[in-house]
C-alpha atoms as a printed R data frame, in Angstrom:
    type eleno elety resid chain resno       x      y       z
1   ATOM     1    CA   MET     A     1 232.312 40.308 -74.246
2   ATOM     2    CA   ASP     A     2 235.971 40.005 -75.239
3   ATOM     3    CA   ASP     A     3 236.628 36.249 -75.286
4   ATOM     4    CA   LYS     A     4 240.392 36.829 -74.916
5   ATOM     5    CA   ARG     A     5 239.711 38.099 -71.375
6   ATOM     6    CA   ILE     A     6 237.678 35.042 -70.367
7   ATOM     7    CA   LEU     A     7 240.465 32.616 -69.620
8   ATOM     8    CA   PHE     A     8 240.713 32.739 -65.844
9   ATOM     9    CA   ASN     A     9 241.908 29.562 -64.091
10  ATOM    10    CA   ASP     A    10 238.541 28.679 -62.581
11  ATOM    11    CA   LEU     A    11 236.767 29.037 -65.925
12  ATOM    12    CA   GLN     A    12 239.416 27.769 -68.315
13  ATOM    13    CA   ASN     A    13 238.192 24.445 -69.624
14  ATOM    14    CA   SER     A    14 239.073 23.434 -73.167
15  ATOM    15    CA   PHE     A    15 235.568 22.077 -73.730
16  ATOM    16    CA   PHE     A    16 234.089 25.542 -73.297
17  ATOM    17    CA   PHE     A    17 236.913 27.998 -73.860
18  ATOM    18    CA   GLU     A    18 239.338 26.573 -76.407
19  ATOM    19    CA   GLY     A    19 239.903 29.422 -78.838
20  ATOM    20    CA   SER     A    20 236.806 31.404 -79.606
21  ATOM    21    CA   ASP     A    21 234.969 29.133 -82.055
22  ATOM    22    CA   TRP     A    22 232.423 28.000 -79.495
23  ATOM    23    CA   LEU     A    23 231.662 31.585 -78.571
24  ATOM    24    CA   ASP     A    24 231.045 32.512 -82.192
25  ATOM    25    CA   ILE     A    25 228.756 29.521 -82.648
26  ATOM    26    CA   LEU     A    26 226.923 29.984 -79.348
27  ATOM    27    CA   LYS     A    27 226.405 33.688 -80.026
28  ATOM    28    CA   ARG     A    28 224.288 32.688 -83.017
29  ATOM    29    CA   ARG     A    29 221.869 30.725 -80.841
30  ATOM    30    CA   GLU     A    30 219.201 32.410 -78.789
31  ATOM    31    CA   GLY     A    31 219.651 32.835 -75.083
32  ATOM    32    CA   ARG     A    32 222.364 33.682 -72.632
33  ATOM    33    CA   LEU     A    33 225.877 32.351 -72.980
34  ATOM    34    CA   PRO     A    34 226.901 29.857 -70.289
35  ATOM    35    CA   PHE     A    35 229.135 31.301 -67.564
36  ATOM    36    CA   LEU     A    36 228.145 34.871 -68.404
37  ATOM    37    CA   PHE     A    37 227.664 35.771 -64.731
38  ATOM    38    CA   GLU     A    38 231.030 34.296 -63.767
39  ATOM    39    CA   VAL     A    39 232.892 35.986 -66.615
40  ATOM    40    CA   MET     A    40 231.310 39.361 -65.911
41  ATOM    41    CA   HIS     A    41 231.993 38.987 -62.193
42  ATOM    42    CA   LEU     A    42 235.639 38.097 -62.746
43  ATOM    43    CA   GLN     A    43 236.021 41.039 -65.110
44  ATOM    44    CA   GLY     A    44 234.453 43.331 -62.514
45  ATOM    45    CA   ASP     A    45 231.780 44.328 -65.032
46  ATOM    46    CA   TYR     A    46 228.739 42.800 -63.385
47  ATOM    47    CA   THR     A    47 227.445 42.641 -59.841
48  ATOM    48    CA   GLU     A    48 224.770 39.945 -60.126
49  ATOM    49    CA   ARG     A    49 225.946 36.783 -58.335
50  ATOM    50    CA   PRO     A    50 223.432 33.930 -58.774
51  ATOM    51    CA   TRP     A    51 225.471 31.609 -56.562
52  ATOM    52    CA   ASP     A    52 224.759 33.814 -53.524
53  ATOM    53    CA   ASP     A    53 220.979 33.377 -53.797
54  ATOM    54    CA   PRO     A    54 220.367 30.750 -56.470
55  ATOM    55    CA   GLU     A    55 216.703 29.879 -55.921
56  ATOM    56    CA   ALA     A    56 215.155 32.013 -58.683
57  ATOM    57    CA   TYR     A    57 217.958 31.191 -61.125
58  ATOM    58    CA   LEU     A    58 217.762 27.458 -60.522
59  ATOM    59    CA   ASN     A    59 213.975 27.393 -60.752
60  ATOM    60    CA   ALA     A    60 214.241 29.220 -64.094
61  ATOM    61    CA   TYR     A    61 216.978 26.814 -65.237
62  ATOM    62    CA   PHE     A    62 214.905 23.718 -64.533
63  ATOM    63    CA   MET     A    63 211.891 25.269 -66.293
64  ATOM    64    CA   GLU     A    64 214.025 26.221 -69.306
65  ATOM    65    CA   TRP     A    65 215.367 22.670 -69.506
66  ATOM    66    CA   LYS     A    66 211.807 21.343 -69.823
67  ATOM    67    CA   ILE     A    67 211.371 23.581 -72.874
68  ATOM    68    CA   CYS     A    68 214.801 22.853 -74.352
69  ATOM    69    CA   LYS     A    69 214.762 19.080 -73.862
70  ATOM    70    CA   PRO     A    70 212.206 18.247 -76.613
71  ATOM    71    CA   GLN     A    71 213.862 20.723 -78.978
72  ATOM    72    CA   LEU     A    72 217.231 19.099 -78.407
73  ATOM    73    CA   ALA     A    73 215.706 15.636 -78.823
74  ATOM    74    CA   LYS     A    74 214.317 16.786 -82.174
75  ATOM    75    CA   LEU     A    75 217.770 17.950 -83.302
76  ATOM    76    CA   PHE     A    76 219.171 14.509 -82.516
77  ATOM    77    CA   ALA     A    77 216.212 12.777 -84.184
78  ATOM    78    CA   GLU     A    78 216.790 14.827 -87.335
79  ATOM    79    CA   ARG     A    79 220.515 13.969 -87.126
80  ATOM    80    CA   ASN     A    80 221.331 17.662 -87.078
81  ATOM    81    CA   LYS     A    81 224.695 17.068 -85.427
82  ATOM    82    CA   CYS     A    82 226.072 20.611 -85.706
83  ATOM    83    CA   TYR     A    83 223.122 22.283 -83.999
84  ATOM    84    CA   ALA     A    84 222.700 19.424 -81.524
85  ATOM    85    CA   THR     A    85 226.353 19.665 -80.465
86  ATOM    86    CA   THR     A    86 226.145 23.445 -80.146
87  ATOM    87    CA   GLU     A    87 223.047 23.192 -77.977
88  ATOM    88    CA   MET     A    88 224.554 20.353 -75.941
89  ATOM    89    CA   THR     A    89 227.615 22.525 -75.270
90  ATOM    90    CA   ALA     A    90 225.372 25.293 -73.984
91  ATOM    91    CA   GLN     A    91 223.257 22.903 -71.911
92  ATOM    92    CA   ILE     A    92 226.303 21.249 -70.358
93  ATOM    93    CA   GLY     A    93 227.520 24.739 -69.457
94  ATOM    94    CA   TYR     A    94 224.178 25.555 -67.851
95  ATOM    95    CA   PHE     A    95 224.350 22.264 -65.959
96  ATOM    96    CA   PHE     A    96 227.744 23.271 -64.558
97  ATOM    97    CA   GLU     A    97 226.235 26.580 -63.476
98  ATOM    98    CA   ALA     A    98 223.360 24.859 -61.697
99  ATOM    99    CA   LEU     A    99 225.659 22.329 -60.045
100 ATOM   100    CA   PHE     A   100 227.930 25.005 -58.619
101 ATOM   101    CA   TRP     A   101 225.269 27.602 -57.856
102 ATOM   102    CA   MET     A   102 223.240 25.172 -55.753
103 ATOM   103    CA   ASN     A   103 226.418 24.644 -53.746
104 ATOM   104    CA   GLY     A   104 226.828 28.408 -53.267
105 ATOM   105    CA   LEU     A   105 229.772 28.712 -55.672
106 ATOM   106    CA   PRO     A   106 230.323 30.370 -59.021
107 ATOM   107    CA   ALA     A   107 230.647 27.834 -61.833
108 ATOM   108    CA   CYS     A   108 234.223 26.600 -62.130
109 ATOM   109    CA   PRO     A   109 234.459 24.376 -65.216
110 ATOM   110    CA   GLY     A   110 238.238 24.760 -65.309
111 ATOM   111    CA   ILE     A   111 238.730 23.098 -61.935
112 ATOM   112    CA   TRP     A   112 235.464 21.183 -61.592
113 ATOM   113    CA   ASP     A   113 237.121 17.780 -61.289
114 ATOM   114    CA   GLU     A   114 239.450 19.036 -58.557
115 ATOM   115    CA   ILE     A   115 236.678 20.397 -56.331
116 ATOM   116    CA   PHE     A   116 233.823 18.067 -57.271
117 ATOM   117    CA   ASN     A   117 234.239 15.861 -54.203
118 ATOM   118    CA   THR     A   118 233.933 18.889 -51.903
119 ATOM   119    CA   LEU     A   119 230.464 19.772 -53.224
120 ATOM   120    CA   SER     A   120 227.689 18.912 -50.796
121 ATOM   121    CA   ILE     A   121 225.016 18.612 -53.506
122 ATOM   122    CA   LYS     A   122 226.136 16.504 -56.455
123 ATOM   123    CA   PRO     A   123 224.888 13.650 -58.605
124 ATOM   124    CA   LEU     A   124 225.716 10.044 -57.820
125 ATOM   125    CA   ASN     A   125 228.803  8.980 -59.800
126 ATOM   126    CA   GLY     A   126 228.770 12.527 -61.070
127 ATOM   127    CA   LYS     A   127 232.424 12.832 -61.923
128 ATOM   128    CA   GLU     A   128 232.334  9.920 -64.355
129 ATOM   129    CA   ARG     A   129 228.993 10.933 -65.844
130 ATOM   130    CA   ILE     A   130 230.042 14.547 -66.394
131 ATOM   131    CA   GLN     A   131 233.351 13.481 -67.919
132 ATOM   132    CA   TYR     A   132 231.418 11.281 -70.330
133 ATOM   133    CA   LEU     A   133 229.379 14.319 -71.438
134 ATOM   134    CA   LEU     A   134 232.510 16.378 -71.950
135 ATOM   135    CA   ASN     A   135 234.156 13.590 -73.948
136 ATOM   136    CA   GLN     A   136 231.179 12.900 -76.244
137 ATOM   137    CA   PRO     A   137 228.660 15.760 -76.287
138 ATOM   138    CA   ASP     A   138 227.514 14.965 -79.814
139 ATOM   139    CA   LEU     A   139 225.991 11.571 -79.001
140 ATOM   140    CA   PHE     A   140 222.314 10.955 -78.322
141 ATOM   141    CA   VAL     A   141 223.250  8.863 -75.293
142 ATOM   142    CA   SER     A   142 225.022 11.944 -73.883
143 ATOM   143    CA   PHE     A   143 221.791 13.875 -74.276
144 ATOM   144    CA   ILE     A   144 220.004 11.145 -72.304
145 ATOM   145    CA   GLN     A   145 222.741 11.232 -69.647
146 ATOM   146    CA   LEU     A   146 222.487 15.019 -69.368
147 ATOM   147    CA   GLY     A   147 218.729 14.748 -68.902
148 ATOM   148    CA   GLU     A   148 219.213 12.207 -66.124
149 ATOM   149    CA   LEU     A   149 221.820 14.391 -64.409
150 ATOM   150    CA   ILE     A   150 219.539 17.411 -64.580
151 ATOM   151    CA   GLU     A   151 216.580 15.446 -63.227
152 ATOM   152    CA   GLU     A   152 218.683 14.103 -60.355
153 ATOM   153    CA   MET     A   153 219.968 17.564 -59.489
154 ATOM   154    CA   HIS     A   154 216.437 18.979 -59.696
155 ATOM   155    CA   LYS     A   155 215.277 16.439 -57.128
156 ATOM   156    CA   LYS     A   156 218.222 17.252 -54.858
157 ATOM   157    CA   TRP     A   157 217.455 20.968 -55.221
158 ATOM   158    CA   LYS     A   158 213.800 20.371 -54.254
159 ATOM   159    CA   VAL     A   159 214.910 18.456 -51.151
160 ATOM   160    CA   LYS     A   160 217.269 21.257 -50.169
161 ATOM   161    CA   SER     A   161 214.521 23.839 -50.745
162 ATOM   162    CA   VAL     A   162 212.168 21.912 -48.436
163 ATOM   163    CA   GLU     A   163 214.887 21.616 -45.775
164 ATOM   164    CA   ARG     A   164 215.319 25.399 -45.769
165 ATOM   165    CA   LEU     A   165 211.644 25.907 -44.857
């Protein structure tokens, strides 16, 4: 993936896409890069669109978070700030994906604050809480906040899943 081609308006957010340092760091961790589906879609290189039918993707996301959460907590407990911040960056990216996908949209971190109020499924006081994460991803309290946001969105997703039945 050529990170120079990534910077489309909807994706361009300095937290995720400033230069290419984050990509180099995130490439060293296991797992998929955040926003991969959106980038590939915008480049015309990929046809999979999780936001069109997000159920399987979101179920996998919430299960992966349960595995990642204790590992991330351990990084913070060991005061391993570099790895904790790298993983927090990835997890915040995945949270953005989940937030937008459950609303039937591709993730748009570049314009998230502009369209946040139009989302039908969103966390309470979400704008302020998400901005806090973006401002201070390296703090343990941000990790706690992210966990609470994910749990809240998981509950909202379950309610929406039941309503569809």
